Short mmCIF file of C-alpha atoms and ligand atoms in Angstrom, two decimals:
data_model
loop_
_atom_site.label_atom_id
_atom_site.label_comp_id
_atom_site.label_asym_id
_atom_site.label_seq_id
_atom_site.Cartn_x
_atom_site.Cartn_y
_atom_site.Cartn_z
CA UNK I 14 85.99 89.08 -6.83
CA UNK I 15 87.13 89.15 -3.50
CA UNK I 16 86.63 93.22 -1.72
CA UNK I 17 85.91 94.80 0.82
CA UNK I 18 82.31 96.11 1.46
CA UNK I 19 81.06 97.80 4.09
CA UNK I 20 78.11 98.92 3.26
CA UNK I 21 75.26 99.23 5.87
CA UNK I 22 77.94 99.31 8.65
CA UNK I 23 78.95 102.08 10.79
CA UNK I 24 82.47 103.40 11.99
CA UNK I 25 83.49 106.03 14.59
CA UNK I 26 86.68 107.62 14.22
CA UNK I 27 88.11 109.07 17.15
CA UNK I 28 91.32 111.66 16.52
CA UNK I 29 89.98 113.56 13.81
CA UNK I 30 91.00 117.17 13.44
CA UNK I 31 92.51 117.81 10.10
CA UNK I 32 92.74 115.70 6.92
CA UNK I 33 97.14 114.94 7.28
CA UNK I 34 96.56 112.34 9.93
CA UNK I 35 95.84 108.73 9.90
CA UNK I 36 92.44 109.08 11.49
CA UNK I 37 91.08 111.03 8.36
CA UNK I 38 93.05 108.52 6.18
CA UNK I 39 91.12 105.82 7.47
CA UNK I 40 87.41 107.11 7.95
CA UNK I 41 88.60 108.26 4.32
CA UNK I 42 88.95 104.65 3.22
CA UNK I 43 86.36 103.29 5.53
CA UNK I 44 83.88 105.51 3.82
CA UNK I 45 84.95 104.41 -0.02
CA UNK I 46 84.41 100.56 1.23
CA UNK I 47 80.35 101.78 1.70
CA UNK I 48 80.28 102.17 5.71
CA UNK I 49 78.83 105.75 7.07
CA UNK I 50 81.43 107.03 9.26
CA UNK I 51 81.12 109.37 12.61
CA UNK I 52 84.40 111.33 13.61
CA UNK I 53 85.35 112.37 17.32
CA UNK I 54 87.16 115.22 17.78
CA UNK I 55 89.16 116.77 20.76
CA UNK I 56 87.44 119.86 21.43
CA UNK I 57 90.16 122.56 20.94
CA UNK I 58 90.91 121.26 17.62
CA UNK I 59 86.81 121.08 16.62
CA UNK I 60 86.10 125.01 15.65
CA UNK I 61 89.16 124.76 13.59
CA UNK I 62 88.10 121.43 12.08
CA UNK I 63 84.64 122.61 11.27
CA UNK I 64 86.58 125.77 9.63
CA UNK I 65 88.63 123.65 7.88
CA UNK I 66 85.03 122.02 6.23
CA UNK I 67 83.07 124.42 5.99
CA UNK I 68 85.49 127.16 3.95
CA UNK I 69 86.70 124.03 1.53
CA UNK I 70 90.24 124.07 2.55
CA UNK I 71 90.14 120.24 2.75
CA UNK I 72 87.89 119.90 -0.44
CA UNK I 73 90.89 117.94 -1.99
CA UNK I 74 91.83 115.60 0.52
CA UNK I 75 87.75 114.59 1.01
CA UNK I 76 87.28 114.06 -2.93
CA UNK I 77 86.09 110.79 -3.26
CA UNK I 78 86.64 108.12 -6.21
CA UNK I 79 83.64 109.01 -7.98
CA UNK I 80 83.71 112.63 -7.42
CA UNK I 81 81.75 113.59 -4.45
CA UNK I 82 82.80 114.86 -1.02
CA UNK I 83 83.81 112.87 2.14
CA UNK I 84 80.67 113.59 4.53
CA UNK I 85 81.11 112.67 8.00
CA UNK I 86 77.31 111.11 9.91
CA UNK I 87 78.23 113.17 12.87
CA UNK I 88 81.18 114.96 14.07
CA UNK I 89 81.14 114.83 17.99
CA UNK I 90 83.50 116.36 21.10
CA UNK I 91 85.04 114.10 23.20
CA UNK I 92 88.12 114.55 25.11
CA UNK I 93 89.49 110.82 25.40
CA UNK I 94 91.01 111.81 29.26
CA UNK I 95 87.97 111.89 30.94
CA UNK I 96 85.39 109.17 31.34
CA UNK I 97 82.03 111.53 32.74
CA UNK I 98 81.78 114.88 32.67
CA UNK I 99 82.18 115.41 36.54
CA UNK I 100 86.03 114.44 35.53
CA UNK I 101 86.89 116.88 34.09
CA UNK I 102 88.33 120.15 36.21
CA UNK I 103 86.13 123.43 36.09
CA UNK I 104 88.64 125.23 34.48
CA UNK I 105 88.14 123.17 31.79
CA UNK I 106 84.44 122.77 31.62
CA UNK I 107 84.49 126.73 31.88
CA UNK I 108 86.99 126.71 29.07
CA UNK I 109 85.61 128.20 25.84
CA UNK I 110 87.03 125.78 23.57
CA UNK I 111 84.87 123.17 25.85
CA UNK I 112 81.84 124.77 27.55
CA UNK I 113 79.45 125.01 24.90
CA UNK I 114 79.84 121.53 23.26
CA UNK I 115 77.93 119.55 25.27
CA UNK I 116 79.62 116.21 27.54
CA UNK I 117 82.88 115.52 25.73
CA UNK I 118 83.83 112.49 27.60
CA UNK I 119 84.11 109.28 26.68
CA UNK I 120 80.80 108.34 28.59
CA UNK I 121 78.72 111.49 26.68
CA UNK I 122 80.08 110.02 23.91
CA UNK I 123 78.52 106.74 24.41
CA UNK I 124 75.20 108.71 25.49
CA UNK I 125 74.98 110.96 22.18
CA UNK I 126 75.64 107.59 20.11
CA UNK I 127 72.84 105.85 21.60
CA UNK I 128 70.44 109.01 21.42
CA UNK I 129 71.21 109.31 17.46
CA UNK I 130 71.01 105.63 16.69
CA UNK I 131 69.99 103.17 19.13
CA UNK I 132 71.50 100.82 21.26
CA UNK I 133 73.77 98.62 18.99
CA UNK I 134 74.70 101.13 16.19
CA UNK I 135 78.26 100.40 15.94
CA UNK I 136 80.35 97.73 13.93
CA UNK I 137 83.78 100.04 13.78
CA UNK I 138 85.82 101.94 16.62
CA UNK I 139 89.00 103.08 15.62
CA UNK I 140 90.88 105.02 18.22
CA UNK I 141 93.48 107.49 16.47
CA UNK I 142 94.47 109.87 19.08
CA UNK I 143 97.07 110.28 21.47
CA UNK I 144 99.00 113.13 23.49
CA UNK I 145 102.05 113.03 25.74
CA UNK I 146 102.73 116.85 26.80
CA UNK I 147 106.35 116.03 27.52
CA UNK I 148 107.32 114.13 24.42
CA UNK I 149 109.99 116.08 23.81
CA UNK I 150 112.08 115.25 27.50
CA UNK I 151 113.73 111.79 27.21
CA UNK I 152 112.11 109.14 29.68
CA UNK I 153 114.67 109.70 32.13
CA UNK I 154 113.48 113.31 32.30
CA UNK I 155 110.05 113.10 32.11
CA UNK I 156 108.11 114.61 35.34
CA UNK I 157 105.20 111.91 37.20
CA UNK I 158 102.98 113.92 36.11
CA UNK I 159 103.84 114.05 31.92
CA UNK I 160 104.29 110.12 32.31
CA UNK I 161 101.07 109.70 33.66
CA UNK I 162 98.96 112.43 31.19
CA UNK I 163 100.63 110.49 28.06
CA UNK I 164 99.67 107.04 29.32
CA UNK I 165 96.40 108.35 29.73
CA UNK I 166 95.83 109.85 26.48
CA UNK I 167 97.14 108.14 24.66
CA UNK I 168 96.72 103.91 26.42
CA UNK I 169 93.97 104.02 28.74
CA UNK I 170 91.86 105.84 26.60
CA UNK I 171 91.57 102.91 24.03
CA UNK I 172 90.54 100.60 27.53
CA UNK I 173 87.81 103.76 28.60
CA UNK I 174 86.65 103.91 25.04
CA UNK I 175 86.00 99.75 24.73
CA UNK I 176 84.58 99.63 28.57
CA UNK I 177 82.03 102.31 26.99
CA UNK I 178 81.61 101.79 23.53
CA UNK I 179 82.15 98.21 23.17
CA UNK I 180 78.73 97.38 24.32
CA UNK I 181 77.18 99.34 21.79
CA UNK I 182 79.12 97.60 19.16
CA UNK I 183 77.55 94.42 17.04
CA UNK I 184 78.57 91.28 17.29
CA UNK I 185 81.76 90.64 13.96
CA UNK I 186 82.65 94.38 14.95
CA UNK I 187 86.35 95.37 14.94
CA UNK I 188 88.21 97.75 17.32
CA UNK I 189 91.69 99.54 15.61
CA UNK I 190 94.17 101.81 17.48
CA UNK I 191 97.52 103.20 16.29
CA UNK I 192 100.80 102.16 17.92
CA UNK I 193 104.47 102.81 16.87
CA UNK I 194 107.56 100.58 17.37
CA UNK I 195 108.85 102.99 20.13
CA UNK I 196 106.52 100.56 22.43
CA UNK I 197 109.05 97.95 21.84
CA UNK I 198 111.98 99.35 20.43
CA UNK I 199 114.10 102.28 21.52
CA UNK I 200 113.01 105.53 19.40
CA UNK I 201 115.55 108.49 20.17
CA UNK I 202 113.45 111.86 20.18
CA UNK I 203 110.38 109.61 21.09
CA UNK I 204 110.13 110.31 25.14
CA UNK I 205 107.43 111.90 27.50
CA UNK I 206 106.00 108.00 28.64
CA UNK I 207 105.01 107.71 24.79
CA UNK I 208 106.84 104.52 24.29
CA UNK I 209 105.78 103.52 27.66
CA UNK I 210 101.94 104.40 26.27
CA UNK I 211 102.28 102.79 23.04
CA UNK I 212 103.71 99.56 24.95
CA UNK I 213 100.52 99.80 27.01
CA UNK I 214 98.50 100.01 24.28
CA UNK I 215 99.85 97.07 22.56
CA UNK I 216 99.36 94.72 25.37
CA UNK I 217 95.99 96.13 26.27
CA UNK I 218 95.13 95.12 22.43
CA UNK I 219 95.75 91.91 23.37
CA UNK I 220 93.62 91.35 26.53
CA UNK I 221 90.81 93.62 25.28
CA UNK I 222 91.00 91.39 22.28
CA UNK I 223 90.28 88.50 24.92
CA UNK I 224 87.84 90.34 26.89
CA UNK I 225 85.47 92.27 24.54
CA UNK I 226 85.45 89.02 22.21
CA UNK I 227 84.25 86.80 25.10
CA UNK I 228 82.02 89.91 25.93
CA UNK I 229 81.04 91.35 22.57
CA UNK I 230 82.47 89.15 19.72
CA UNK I 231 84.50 92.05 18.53
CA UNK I 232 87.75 92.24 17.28
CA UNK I 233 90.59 94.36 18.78
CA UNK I 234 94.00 94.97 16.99
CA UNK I 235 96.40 97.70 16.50
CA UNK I 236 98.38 98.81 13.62
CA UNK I 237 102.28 99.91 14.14
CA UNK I 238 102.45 102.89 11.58
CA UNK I 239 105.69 104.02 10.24
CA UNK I 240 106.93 107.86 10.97
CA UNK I 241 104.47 110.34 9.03
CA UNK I 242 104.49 113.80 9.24
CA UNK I 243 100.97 114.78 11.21
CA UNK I 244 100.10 117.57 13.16
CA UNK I 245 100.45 115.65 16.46
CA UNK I 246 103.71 113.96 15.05
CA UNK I 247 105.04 117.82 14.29
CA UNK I 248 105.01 118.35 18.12
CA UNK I 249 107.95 115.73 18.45
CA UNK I 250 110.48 117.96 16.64
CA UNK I 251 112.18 115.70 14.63
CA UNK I 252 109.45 113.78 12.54
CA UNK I 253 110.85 115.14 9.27
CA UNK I 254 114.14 113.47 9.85
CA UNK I 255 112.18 110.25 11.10
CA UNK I 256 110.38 109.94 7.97
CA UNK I 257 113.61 110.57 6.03
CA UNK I 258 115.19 107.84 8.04
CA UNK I 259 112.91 105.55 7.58
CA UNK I 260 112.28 106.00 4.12
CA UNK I 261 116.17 105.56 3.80
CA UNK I 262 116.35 102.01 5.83
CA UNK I 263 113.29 100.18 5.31
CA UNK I 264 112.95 97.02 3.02
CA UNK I 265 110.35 99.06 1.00
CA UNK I 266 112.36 102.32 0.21
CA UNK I 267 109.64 104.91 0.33
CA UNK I 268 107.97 107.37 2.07
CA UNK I 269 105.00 105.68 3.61
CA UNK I 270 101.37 107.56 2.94
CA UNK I 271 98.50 107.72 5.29
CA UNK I 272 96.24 106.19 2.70
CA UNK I 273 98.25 102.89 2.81
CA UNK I 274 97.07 102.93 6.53
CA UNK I 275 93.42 103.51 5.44
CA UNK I 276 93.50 100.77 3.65
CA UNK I 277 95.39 98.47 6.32
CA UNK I 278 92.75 99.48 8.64
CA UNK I 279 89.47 98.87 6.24
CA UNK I 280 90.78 95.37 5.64
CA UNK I 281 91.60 95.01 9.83
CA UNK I 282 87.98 95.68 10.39
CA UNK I 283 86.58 93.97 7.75
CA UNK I 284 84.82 90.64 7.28
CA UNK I 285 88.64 89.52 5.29
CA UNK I 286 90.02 89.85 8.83
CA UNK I 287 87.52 88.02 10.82
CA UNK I 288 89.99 85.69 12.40
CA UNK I 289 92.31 88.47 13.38
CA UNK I 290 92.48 89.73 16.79
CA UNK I 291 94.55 90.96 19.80
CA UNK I 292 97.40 91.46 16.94
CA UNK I 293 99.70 94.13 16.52
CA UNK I 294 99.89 94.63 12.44
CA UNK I 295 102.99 96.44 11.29
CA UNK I 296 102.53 99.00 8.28
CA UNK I 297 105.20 101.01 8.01
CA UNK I 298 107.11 99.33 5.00
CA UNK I 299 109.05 96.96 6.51
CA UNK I 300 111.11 98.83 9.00
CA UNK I 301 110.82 96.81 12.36
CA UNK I 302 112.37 93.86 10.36
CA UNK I 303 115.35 95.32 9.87
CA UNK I 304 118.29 95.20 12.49
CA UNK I 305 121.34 97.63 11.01
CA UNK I 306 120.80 100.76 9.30
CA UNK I 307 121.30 100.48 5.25
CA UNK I 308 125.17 101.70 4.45
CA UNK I 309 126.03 100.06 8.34
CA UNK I 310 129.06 97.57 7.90
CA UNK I 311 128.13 95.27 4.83
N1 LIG M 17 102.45 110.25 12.83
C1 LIG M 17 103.23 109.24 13.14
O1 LIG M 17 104.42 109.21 12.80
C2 LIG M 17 102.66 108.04 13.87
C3 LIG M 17 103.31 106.80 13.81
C4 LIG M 17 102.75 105.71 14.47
C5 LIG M 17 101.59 105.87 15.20
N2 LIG M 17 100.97 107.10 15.25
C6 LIG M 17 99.73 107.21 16.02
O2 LIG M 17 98.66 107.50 15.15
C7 LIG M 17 97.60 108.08 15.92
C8 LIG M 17 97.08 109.31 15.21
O3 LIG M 17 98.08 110.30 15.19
P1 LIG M 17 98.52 111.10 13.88
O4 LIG M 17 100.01 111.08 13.84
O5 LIG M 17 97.75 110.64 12.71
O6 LIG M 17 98.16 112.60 14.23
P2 LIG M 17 96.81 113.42 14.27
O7 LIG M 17 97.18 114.78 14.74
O8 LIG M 17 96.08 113.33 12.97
O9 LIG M 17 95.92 112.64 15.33
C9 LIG M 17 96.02 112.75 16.72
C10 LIG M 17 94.67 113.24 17.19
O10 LIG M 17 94.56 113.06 18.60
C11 LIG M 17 93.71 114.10 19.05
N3 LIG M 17 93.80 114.15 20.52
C12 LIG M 17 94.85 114.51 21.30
N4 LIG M 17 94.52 114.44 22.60
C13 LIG M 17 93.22 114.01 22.64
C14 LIG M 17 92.30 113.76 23.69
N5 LIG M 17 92.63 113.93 24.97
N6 LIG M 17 91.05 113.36 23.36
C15 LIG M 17 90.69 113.19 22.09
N7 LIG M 17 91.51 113.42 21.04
C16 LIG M 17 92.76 113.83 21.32
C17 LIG M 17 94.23 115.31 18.33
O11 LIG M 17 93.30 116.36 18.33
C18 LIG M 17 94.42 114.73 16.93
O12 LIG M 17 93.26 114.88 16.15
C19 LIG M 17 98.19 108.35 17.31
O13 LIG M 17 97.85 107.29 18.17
C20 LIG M 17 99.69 108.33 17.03
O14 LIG M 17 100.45 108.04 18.16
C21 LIG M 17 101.48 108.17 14.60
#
């Protein structure tokens, strides 16, 4: 029988703060295939994580198929905006949420995988995180300065995180991000530079696809989620009404879950997918297909 095992391999997760996202969902499924997963976590939202784990709240989400509980290898900082420590501004370095935790940039991220596990430990990156502080002003008026934080959040991040961690990834290793179809379509509601970002990101898939397999022989793709209601999908104000739309007009005519992106994403970085890369793969129940909203002029 044909199935995905991924036993023996390892997977970071990076944009793991709660279990409602797509980052849990798919270190989730990653897990149940057999591979040990690591999560990343931005650094104001890792006390509240750890809380979160240690007081059971998330007991339910974490059960696994045969009964025991979704353990993480390690759970490390890192703040996806800076590359080395010397980055990032003393305020925040000095900032309690940050100054205890050790480097939380993408580089000290690198540096703490290597100390745990060697020099080629990794076979699975996903990169689940973004942040655009202005989402919420349309393009036209979002300030320099919220244009630039959200493409670097939530785009160059991904290109930091492959410079860094794609060397310590083994040959057949697989690279997944998260885009949405406001990088090619117009989203309403969806501003801040975030479609500009998710654009970004979907043609840096591509040509890190190119580069890191010439480099690496690894695998880079990106899967184009439907609307689902996540903490960091809460801050654009209208996600509810997103999700309702969606569910309303897609081909599929249901509410799409996280888990079905889990599983989109075990497959993406599994063996099945080996000739699959620099490809943006759409799992959101068939909504970019369509072209007129259901109950338009028919
Ligand atoms: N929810 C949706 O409707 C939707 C749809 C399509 C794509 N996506 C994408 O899915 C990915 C995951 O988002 P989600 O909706 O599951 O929400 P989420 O809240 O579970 O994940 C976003 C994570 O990014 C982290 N983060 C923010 N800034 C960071 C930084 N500078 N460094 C490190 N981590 C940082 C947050 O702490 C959070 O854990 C994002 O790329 C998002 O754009 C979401």
């Amino acid at each position: 029988m044909l199935s995905i095992d991924l036993t023996g391999r390892r997977a970071l997760v990076a944009g793991v703060a709660d279990e409602a996202g797509f980052g849990f969902a798919i270190a989730k499924a990653l897990a149940e295939t057999g591979a040990s997963v690591c999560v990343a976590t931005w650094p104001p939202a890792l006390n509240i994580f750890l809380n979160l784990m240690e007081r059971g709240k998330i007991d339910d989400a974490r059960r696994m198929p045969d009964g025991s509980l979704l353990t993480f290898e390690r759970i490390y900082p890192l703040d996806a905006v800076f590359d080395a420590l010397d980055d990032a501004p003393a305020e925040i370095r000095e900032n309690k949420r940050y100054r205890d935790v050790g480097d939380f940039s993408v580089s000290g991220l690198a540096a703490r995988i290597v100390a745990d596990f060697g020099e080629r430990p990794l076979d699975i990156l996903i990169h689940s995180l973004a942040n655009g502080p202005e989402v919420r002003k349309p393009l036209i008026e979002t300030s320099r300065a919220g244009y630039l934080a959200a493409v670097s959040a939530s785009a160059y991040s991904l290109v930091s995180m492959v410079q860094r961690l794609g060397p310590l990834m083994k040959p057949g290793g697989a690279v997944a991000s998260l885009t949405y179809l406001a990088g090619e379509r117009v989203i309403p509601g969806y501003g801040g530079g975030m479609s500009t970002a998710k654009a970004a990101l979907e043609s840096d898939t591509r040509v890190l696809a190119y580069e890191a397999g010439r480099a690496y022989g690894i695998r880079v793709n990106t899967i184009s989620a439907g609307p689902l209601a996540s903490r960091a999908a809460s801050a654009i104000g209208i996600i509810e009404r997103m999700v309702e739309y969606c569910q309303i007009n897609s081909p599929l005519p249901e509410a799409l879950a996280a888990r079905e992106v889990g599983t989109a994403a075990a497959f993406l970085c599994s063996p099945l997918a080996s000739a699959v890369t620099g490809t943006t793969l759409y799992v959101d129940k068939g909504y970019h297909a369509m072209g007129m909203a259901v109950g338009g002029p028919q």
